[in-house]
mmCIF file of C-alpha atoms and ligand atoms in Angstrom:
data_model
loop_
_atom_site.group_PDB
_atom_site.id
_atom_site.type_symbol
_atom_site.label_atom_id
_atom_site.label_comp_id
_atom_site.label_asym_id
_atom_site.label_seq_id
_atom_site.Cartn_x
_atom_site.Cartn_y
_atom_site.Cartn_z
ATOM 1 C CA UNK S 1 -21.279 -12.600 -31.237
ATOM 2 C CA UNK S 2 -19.966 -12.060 -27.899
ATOM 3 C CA UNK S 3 -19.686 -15.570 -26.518
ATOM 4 C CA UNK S 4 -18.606 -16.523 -30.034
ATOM 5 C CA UNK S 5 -15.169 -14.196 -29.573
ATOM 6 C CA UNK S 6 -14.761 -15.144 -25.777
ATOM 7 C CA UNK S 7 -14.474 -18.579 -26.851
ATOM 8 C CA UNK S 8 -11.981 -17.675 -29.789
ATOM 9 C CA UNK S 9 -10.148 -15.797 -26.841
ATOM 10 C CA UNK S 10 -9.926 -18.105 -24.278
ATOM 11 C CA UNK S 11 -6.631 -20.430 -25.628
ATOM 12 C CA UNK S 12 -4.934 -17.012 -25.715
ATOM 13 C CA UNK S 13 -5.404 -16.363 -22.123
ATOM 14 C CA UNK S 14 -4.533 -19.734 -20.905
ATOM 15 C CA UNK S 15 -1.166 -20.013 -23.514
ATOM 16 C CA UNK S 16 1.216 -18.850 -20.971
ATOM 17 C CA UNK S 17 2.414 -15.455 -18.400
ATOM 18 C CA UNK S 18 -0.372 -14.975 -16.204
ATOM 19 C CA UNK S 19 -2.451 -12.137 -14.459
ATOM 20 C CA UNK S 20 -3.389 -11.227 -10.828
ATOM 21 C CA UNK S 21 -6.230 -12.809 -10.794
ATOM 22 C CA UNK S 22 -7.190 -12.544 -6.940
ATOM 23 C CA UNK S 23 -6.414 -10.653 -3.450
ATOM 24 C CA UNK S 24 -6.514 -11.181 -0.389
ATOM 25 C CA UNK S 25 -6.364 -9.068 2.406
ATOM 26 C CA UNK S 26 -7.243 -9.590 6.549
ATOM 27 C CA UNK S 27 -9.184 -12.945 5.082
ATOM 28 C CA UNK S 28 -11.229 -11.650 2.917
ATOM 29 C CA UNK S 29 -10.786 -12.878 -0.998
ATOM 30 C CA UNK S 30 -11.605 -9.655 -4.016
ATOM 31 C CA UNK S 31 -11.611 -10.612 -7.519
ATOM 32 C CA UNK S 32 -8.083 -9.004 -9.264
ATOM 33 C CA UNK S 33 -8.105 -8.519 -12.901
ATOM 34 C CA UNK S 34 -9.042 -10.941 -15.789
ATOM 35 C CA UNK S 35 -8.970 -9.106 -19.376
ATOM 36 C CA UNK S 36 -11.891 -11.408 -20.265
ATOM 37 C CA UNK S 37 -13.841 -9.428 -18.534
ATOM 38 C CA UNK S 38 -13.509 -6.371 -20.967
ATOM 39 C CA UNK S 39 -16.161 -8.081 -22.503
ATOM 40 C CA UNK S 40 -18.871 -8.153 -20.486
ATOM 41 C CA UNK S 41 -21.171 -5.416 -20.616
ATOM 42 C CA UNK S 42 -21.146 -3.656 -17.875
ATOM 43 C CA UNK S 43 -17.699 -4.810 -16.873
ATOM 44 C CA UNK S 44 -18.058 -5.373 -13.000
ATOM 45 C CA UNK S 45 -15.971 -3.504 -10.571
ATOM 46 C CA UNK S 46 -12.614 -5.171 -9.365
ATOM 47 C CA UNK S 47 -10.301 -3.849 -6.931
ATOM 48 C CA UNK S 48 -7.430 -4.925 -10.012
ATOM 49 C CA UNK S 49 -6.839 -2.202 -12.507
ATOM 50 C CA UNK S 50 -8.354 -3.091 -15.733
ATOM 51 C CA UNK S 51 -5.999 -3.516 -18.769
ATOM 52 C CA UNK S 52 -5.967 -3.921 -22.645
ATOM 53 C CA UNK S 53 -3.764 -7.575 -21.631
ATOM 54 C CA UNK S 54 -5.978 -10.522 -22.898
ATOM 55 C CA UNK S 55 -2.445 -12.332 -24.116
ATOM 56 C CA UNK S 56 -1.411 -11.841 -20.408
ATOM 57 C CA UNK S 57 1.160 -9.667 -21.950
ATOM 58 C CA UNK S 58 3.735 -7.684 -21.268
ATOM 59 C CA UNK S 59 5.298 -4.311 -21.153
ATOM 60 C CA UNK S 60 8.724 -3.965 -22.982
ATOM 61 C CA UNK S 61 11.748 -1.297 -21.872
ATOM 62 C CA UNK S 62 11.091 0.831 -25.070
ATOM 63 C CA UNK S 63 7.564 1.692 -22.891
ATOM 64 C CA UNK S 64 9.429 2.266 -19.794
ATOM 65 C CA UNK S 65 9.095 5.890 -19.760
ATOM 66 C CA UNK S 66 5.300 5.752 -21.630
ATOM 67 C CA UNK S 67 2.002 5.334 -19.352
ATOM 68 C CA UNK S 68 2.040 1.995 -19.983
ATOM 69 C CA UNK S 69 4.529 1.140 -17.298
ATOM 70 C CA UNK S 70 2.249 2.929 -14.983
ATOM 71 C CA UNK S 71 -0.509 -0.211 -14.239
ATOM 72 C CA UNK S 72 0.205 -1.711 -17.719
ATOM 73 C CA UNK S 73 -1.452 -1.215 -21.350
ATOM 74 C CA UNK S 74 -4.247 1.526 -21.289
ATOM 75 C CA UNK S 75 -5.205 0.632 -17.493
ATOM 76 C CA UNK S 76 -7.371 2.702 -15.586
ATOM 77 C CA UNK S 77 -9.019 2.300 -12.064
ATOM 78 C CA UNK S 78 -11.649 -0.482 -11.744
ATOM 79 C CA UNK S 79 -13.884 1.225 -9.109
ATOM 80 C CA UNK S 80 -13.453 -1.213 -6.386
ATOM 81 C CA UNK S 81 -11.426 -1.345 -3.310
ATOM 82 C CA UNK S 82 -9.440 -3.646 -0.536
ATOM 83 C CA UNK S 83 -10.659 -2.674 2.790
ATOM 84 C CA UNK S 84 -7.537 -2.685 5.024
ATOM 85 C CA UNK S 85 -6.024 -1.135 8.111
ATOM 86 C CA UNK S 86 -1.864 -0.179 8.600
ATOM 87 C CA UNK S 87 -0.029 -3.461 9.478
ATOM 88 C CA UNK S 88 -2.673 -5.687 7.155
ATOM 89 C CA UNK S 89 -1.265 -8.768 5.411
ATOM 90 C CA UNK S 90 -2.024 -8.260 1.591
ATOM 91 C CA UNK S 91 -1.639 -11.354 -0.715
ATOM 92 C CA UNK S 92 -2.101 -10.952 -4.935
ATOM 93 C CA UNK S 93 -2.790 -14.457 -6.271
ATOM 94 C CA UNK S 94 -1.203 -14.773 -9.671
ATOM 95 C CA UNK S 95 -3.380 -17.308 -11.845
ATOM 96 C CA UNK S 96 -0.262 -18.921 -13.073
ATOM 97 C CA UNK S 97 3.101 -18.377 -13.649
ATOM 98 C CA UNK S 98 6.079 -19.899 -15.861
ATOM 99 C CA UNK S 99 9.053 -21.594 -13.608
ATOM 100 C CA UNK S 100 11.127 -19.953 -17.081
ATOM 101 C CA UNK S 101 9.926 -16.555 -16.422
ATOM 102 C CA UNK S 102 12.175 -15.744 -13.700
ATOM 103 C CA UNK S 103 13.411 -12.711 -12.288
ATOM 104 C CA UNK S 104 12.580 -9.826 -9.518
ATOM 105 C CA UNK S 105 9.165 -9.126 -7.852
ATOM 106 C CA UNK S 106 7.989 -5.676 -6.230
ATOM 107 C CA UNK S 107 5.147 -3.714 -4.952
ATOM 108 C CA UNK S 108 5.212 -0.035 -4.919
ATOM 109 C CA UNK S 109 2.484 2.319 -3.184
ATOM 110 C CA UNK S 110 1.005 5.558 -4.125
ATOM 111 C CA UNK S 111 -1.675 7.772 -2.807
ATOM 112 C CA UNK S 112 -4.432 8.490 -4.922
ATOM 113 C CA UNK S 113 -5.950 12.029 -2.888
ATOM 114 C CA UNK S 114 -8.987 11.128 -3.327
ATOM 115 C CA UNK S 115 -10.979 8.692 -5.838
ATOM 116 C CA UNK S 116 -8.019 6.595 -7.438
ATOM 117 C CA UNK S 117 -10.258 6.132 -10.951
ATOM 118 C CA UNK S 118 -10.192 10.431 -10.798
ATOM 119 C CA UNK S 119 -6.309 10.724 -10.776
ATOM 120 C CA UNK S 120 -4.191 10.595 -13.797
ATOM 121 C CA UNK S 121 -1.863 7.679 -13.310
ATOM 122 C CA UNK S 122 1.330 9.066 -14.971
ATOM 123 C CA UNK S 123 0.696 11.632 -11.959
ATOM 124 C CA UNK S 124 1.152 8.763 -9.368
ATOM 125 C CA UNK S 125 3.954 9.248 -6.938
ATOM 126 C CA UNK S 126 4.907 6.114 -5.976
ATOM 127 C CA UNK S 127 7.489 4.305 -2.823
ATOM 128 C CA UNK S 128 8.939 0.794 -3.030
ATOM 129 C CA UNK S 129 7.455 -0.885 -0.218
ATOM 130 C CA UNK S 130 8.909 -4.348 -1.004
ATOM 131 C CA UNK S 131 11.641 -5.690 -3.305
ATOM 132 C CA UNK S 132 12.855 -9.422 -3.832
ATOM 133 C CA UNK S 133 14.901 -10.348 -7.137
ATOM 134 C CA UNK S 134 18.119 -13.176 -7.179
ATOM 135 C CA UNK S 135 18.622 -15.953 -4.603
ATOM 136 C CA UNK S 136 21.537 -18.170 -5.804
ATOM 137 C CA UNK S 137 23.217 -19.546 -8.288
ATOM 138 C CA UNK S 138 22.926 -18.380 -11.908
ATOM 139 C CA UNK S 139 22.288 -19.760 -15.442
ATOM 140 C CA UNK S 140 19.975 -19.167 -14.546
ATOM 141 C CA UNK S 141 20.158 -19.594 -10.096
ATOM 142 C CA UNK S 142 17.105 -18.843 -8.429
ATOM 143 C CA UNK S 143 14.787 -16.340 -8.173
ATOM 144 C CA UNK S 144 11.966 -14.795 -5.685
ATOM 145 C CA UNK S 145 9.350 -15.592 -9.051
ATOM 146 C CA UNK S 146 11.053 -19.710 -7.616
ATOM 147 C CA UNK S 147 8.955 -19.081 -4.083
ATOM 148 C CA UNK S 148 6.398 -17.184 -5.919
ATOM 149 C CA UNK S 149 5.254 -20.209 -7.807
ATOM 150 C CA UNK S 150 5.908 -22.337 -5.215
ATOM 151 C CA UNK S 151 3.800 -20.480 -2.497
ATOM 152 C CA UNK S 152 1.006 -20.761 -4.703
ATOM 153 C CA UNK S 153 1.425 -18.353 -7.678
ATOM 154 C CA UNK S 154 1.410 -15.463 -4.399
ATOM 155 C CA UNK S 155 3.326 -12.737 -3.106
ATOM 156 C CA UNK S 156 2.797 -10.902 0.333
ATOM 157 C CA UNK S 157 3.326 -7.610 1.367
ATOM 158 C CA UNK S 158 2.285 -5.565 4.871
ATOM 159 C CA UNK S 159 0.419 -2.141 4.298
ATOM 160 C CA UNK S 160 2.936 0.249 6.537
ATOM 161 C CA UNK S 161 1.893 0.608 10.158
ATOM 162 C CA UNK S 162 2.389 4.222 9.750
ATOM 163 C CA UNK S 163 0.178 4.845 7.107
ATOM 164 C CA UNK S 164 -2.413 7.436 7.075
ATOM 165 C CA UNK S 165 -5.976 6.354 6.018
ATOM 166 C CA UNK S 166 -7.034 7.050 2.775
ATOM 167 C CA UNK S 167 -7.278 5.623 -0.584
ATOM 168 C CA UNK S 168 -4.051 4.231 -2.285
ATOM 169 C CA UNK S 169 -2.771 2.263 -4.909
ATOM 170 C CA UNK S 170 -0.411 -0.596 -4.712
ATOM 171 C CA UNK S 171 1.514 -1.493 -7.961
ATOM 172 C CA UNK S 172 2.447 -5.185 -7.594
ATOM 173 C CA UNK S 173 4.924 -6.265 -10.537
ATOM 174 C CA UNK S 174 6.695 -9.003 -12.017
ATOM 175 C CA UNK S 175 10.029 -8.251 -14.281
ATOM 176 C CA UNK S 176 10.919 -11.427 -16.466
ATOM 177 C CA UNK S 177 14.288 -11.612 -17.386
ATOM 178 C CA UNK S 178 14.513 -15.096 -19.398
ATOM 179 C CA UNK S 179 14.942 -12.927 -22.635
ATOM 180 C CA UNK S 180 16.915 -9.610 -21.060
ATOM 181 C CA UNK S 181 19.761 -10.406 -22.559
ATOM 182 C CA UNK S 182 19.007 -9.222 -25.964
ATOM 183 C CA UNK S 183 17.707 -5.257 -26.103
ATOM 184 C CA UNK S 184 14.426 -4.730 -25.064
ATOM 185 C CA UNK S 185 13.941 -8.294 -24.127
ATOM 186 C CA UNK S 186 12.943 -7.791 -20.439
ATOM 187 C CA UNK S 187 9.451 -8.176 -19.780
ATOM 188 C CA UNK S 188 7.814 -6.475 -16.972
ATOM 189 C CA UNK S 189 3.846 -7.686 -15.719
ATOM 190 C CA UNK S 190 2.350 -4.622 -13.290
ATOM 191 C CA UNK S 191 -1.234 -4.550 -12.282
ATOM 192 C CA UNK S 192 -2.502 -2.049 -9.704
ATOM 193 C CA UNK S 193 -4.726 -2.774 -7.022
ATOM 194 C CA UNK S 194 -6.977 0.049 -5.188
ATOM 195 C CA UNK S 195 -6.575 -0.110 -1.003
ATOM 196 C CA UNK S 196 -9.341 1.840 1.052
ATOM 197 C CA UNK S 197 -7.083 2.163 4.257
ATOM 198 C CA UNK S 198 -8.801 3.491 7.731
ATOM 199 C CA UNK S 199 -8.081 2.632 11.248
ATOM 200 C CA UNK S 200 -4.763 3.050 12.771
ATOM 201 C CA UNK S 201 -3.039 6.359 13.939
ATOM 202 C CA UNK S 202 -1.131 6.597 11.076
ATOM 203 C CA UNK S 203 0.562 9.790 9.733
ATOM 204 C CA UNK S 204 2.519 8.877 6.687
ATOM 205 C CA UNK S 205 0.572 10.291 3.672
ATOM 206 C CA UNK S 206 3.458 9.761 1.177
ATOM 207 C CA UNK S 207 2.695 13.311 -0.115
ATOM 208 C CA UNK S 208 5.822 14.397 -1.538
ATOM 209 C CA UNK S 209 8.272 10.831 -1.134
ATOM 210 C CA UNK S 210 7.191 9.120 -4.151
ATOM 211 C CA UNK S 211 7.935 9.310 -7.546
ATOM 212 C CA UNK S 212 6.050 8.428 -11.103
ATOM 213 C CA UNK S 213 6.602 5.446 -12.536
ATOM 214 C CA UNK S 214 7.393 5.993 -15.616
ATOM 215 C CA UNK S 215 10.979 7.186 -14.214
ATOM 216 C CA UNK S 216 11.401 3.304 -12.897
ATOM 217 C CA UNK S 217 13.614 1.707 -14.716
ATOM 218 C CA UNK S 218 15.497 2.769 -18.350
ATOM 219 C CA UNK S 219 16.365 -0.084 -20.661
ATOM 220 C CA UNK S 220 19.602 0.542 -20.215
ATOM 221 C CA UNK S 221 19.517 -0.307 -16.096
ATOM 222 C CA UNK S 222 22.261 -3.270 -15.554
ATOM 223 C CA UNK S 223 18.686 -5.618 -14.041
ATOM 224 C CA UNK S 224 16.961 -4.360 -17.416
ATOM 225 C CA UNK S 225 18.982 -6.027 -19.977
ATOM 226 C CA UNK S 226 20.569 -8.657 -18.312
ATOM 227 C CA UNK S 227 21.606 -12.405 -18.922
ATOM 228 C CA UNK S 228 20.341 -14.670 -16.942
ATOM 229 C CA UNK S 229 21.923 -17.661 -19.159
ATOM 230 C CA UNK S 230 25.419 -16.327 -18.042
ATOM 231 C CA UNK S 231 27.743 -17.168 -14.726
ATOM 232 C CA UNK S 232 26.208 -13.700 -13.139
ATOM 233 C CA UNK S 233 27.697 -13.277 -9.638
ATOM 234 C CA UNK S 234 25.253 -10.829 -8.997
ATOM 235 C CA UNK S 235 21.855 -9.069 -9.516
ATOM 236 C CA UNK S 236 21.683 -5.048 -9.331
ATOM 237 C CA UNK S 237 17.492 -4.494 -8.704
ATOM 238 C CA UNK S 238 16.610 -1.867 -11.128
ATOM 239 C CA UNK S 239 13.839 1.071 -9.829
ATOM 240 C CA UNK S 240 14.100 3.151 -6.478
ATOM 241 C CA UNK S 241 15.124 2.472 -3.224
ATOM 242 C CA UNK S 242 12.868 0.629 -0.309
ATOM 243 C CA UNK S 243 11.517 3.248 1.039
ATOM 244 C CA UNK S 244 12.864 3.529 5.131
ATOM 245 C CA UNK S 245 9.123 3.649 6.687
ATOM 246 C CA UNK S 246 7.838 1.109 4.489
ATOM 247 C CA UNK S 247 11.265 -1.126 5.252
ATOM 248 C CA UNK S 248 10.394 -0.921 8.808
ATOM 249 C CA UNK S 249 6.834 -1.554 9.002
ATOM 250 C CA UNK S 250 7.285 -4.959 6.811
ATOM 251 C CA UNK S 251 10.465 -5.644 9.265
ATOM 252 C CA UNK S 252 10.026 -9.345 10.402
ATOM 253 C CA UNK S 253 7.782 -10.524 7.636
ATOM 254 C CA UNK S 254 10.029 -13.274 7.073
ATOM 255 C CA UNK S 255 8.621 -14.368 3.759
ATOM 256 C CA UNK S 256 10.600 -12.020 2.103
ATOM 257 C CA UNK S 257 13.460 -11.276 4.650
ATOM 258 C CA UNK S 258 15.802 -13.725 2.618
ATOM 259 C CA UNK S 259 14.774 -11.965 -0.849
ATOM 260 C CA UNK S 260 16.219 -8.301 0.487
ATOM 261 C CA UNK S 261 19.701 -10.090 1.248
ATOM 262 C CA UNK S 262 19.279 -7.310 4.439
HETATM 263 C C1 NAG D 301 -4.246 -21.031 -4.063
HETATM 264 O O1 NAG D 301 -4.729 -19.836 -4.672
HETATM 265 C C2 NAG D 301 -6.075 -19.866 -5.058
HETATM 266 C C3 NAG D 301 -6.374 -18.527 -5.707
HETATM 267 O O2 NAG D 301 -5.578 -18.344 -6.846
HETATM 268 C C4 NAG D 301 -6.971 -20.118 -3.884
HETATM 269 O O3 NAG D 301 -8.310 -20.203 -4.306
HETATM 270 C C5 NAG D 301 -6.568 -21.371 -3.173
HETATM 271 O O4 NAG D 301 -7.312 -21.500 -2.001
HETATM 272 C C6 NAG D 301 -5.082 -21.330 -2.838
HETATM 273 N N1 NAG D 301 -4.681 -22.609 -2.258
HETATM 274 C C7 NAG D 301 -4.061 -22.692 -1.095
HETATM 275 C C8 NAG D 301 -3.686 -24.085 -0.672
HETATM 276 O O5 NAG D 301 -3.793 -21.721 -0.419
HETATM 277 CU CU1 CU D 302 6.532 -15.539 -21.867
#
């Protein structure tokens, strides 16, 4: 029975969107998060949150403010962790992603005090560590999802020199825009990834900075519903500010210096 509905499944997964399927961090490569794998029995530990998201769906605006938006439908930690130290490289490997699907690209942190499959998400308080969204051009100009698919369906971040050890999650996230131009057409794609961070004389516990995610973004944000088959001049990026400490600890990464327009 259970091969018979994996196989049923499969055309489903590979249709289109796309999931973080991989990490990498200092070298080392840890299986992300494949919804397939809700159906093995026991489902083995990633370091990617697991999700109900076998259509490599999506999260619409009207769920903006619901736990969804947190590490997408009904996630929850998947008991394993990236070993890192402050000032690691951290890569999430998408498995794919549509060229049409374009629009920005963030990763957010959060400390979890503790095991991160004990806390409840919506109780996450989360900084942007990263941000990257319009290029050039519009109708529809080009986007950081552009060098995301062209760098190999990746997206790199730097875990903030000043960081204090301890467990965290990092909330990487795609927002499509290619139908934001009707109401709740945007489409955003989060999946959180547990970090076990030691070494380092860090500090920075991000006790009290963050906020929860479900006060992000509100449909009504000017980078929610937007048309990206228009003669835009510009992009506002919807959610919170980059965070100052993490801004300065992934100063000089130039893969995404260019994105910031800093
Ligand atoms: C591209 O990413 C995949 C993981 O999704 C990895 O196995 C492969 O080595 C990468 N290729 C290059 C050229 O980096
Ligand atoms: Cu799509």
């Amino acid at each position: 029975m259970r091969s018979y509905f994996l196989a049923a499944a499969l055309p489903a997964l590979t249709a289109a969107h796309g999931h973080v399927a991989a990490v990498q961090a200092d070298g080392v490569w840890y299986q992300g998060w494949n919804a397939a794998l809700k159906y093995q029995n026991p489902i083995p530990a990633t370091v990617g949150w697991q999700a109900d998201n076998l259509d490599n769906g999506f999260v619409s605006p009207d769920a903006f403010q619901s736990a969804d938006i947190v590490c997408h439908k009904a996630s929850k930690s998947n008991g394993a962790y990236v070993s890192v130290k402050p000032g690691s490289k951290v890569t999430f490997y998408w498995d794919t992603w549509p060229v049409s699907h374009k629009g920005p690209v963030f990763d957010y942190i959060a400390p979890c005090n503790g095991d991160c499959g004990a806390i409840d998400k919506a109780s996450l308080k989360f900084i942007k560590l990263d941000q990257g969204a319009w290029i050039s051009g519009n109708d529809p100009g080009t986007w950081v999802t552009d060098d995301l698919v062209k760098n190999n369906f990746s997206w790199s971040t730097t875990i903030p020199s000043t960081l204090a050890a301890g467990n965290y999650v990092i909330r990487h996230e795609i927002i499509a825009l290619h139908a934001a131009g009707q109401a709740n057409g945007a489409q955003a794609y989060p999946q959180c990834v547990n970090f076990k961070v030691s070494g380092g004389s860090g500090t920075a516990t991000l006790a009290s900075e963050g906020v929860p995610a479900t006060s992000f973004y509100k449909a009504s944000d000017p980078g929610i519903t937007f048309n990206l088959y228009s003669k835009f001049t510009g992009y506002t990026i919807p959610g919170p500010a980059v965070t100052k400490m993490a801004r300065r600890a992934v100063e000089g990464f130039r893969g995404h210096a260019r994105a910031w327009g800093m």
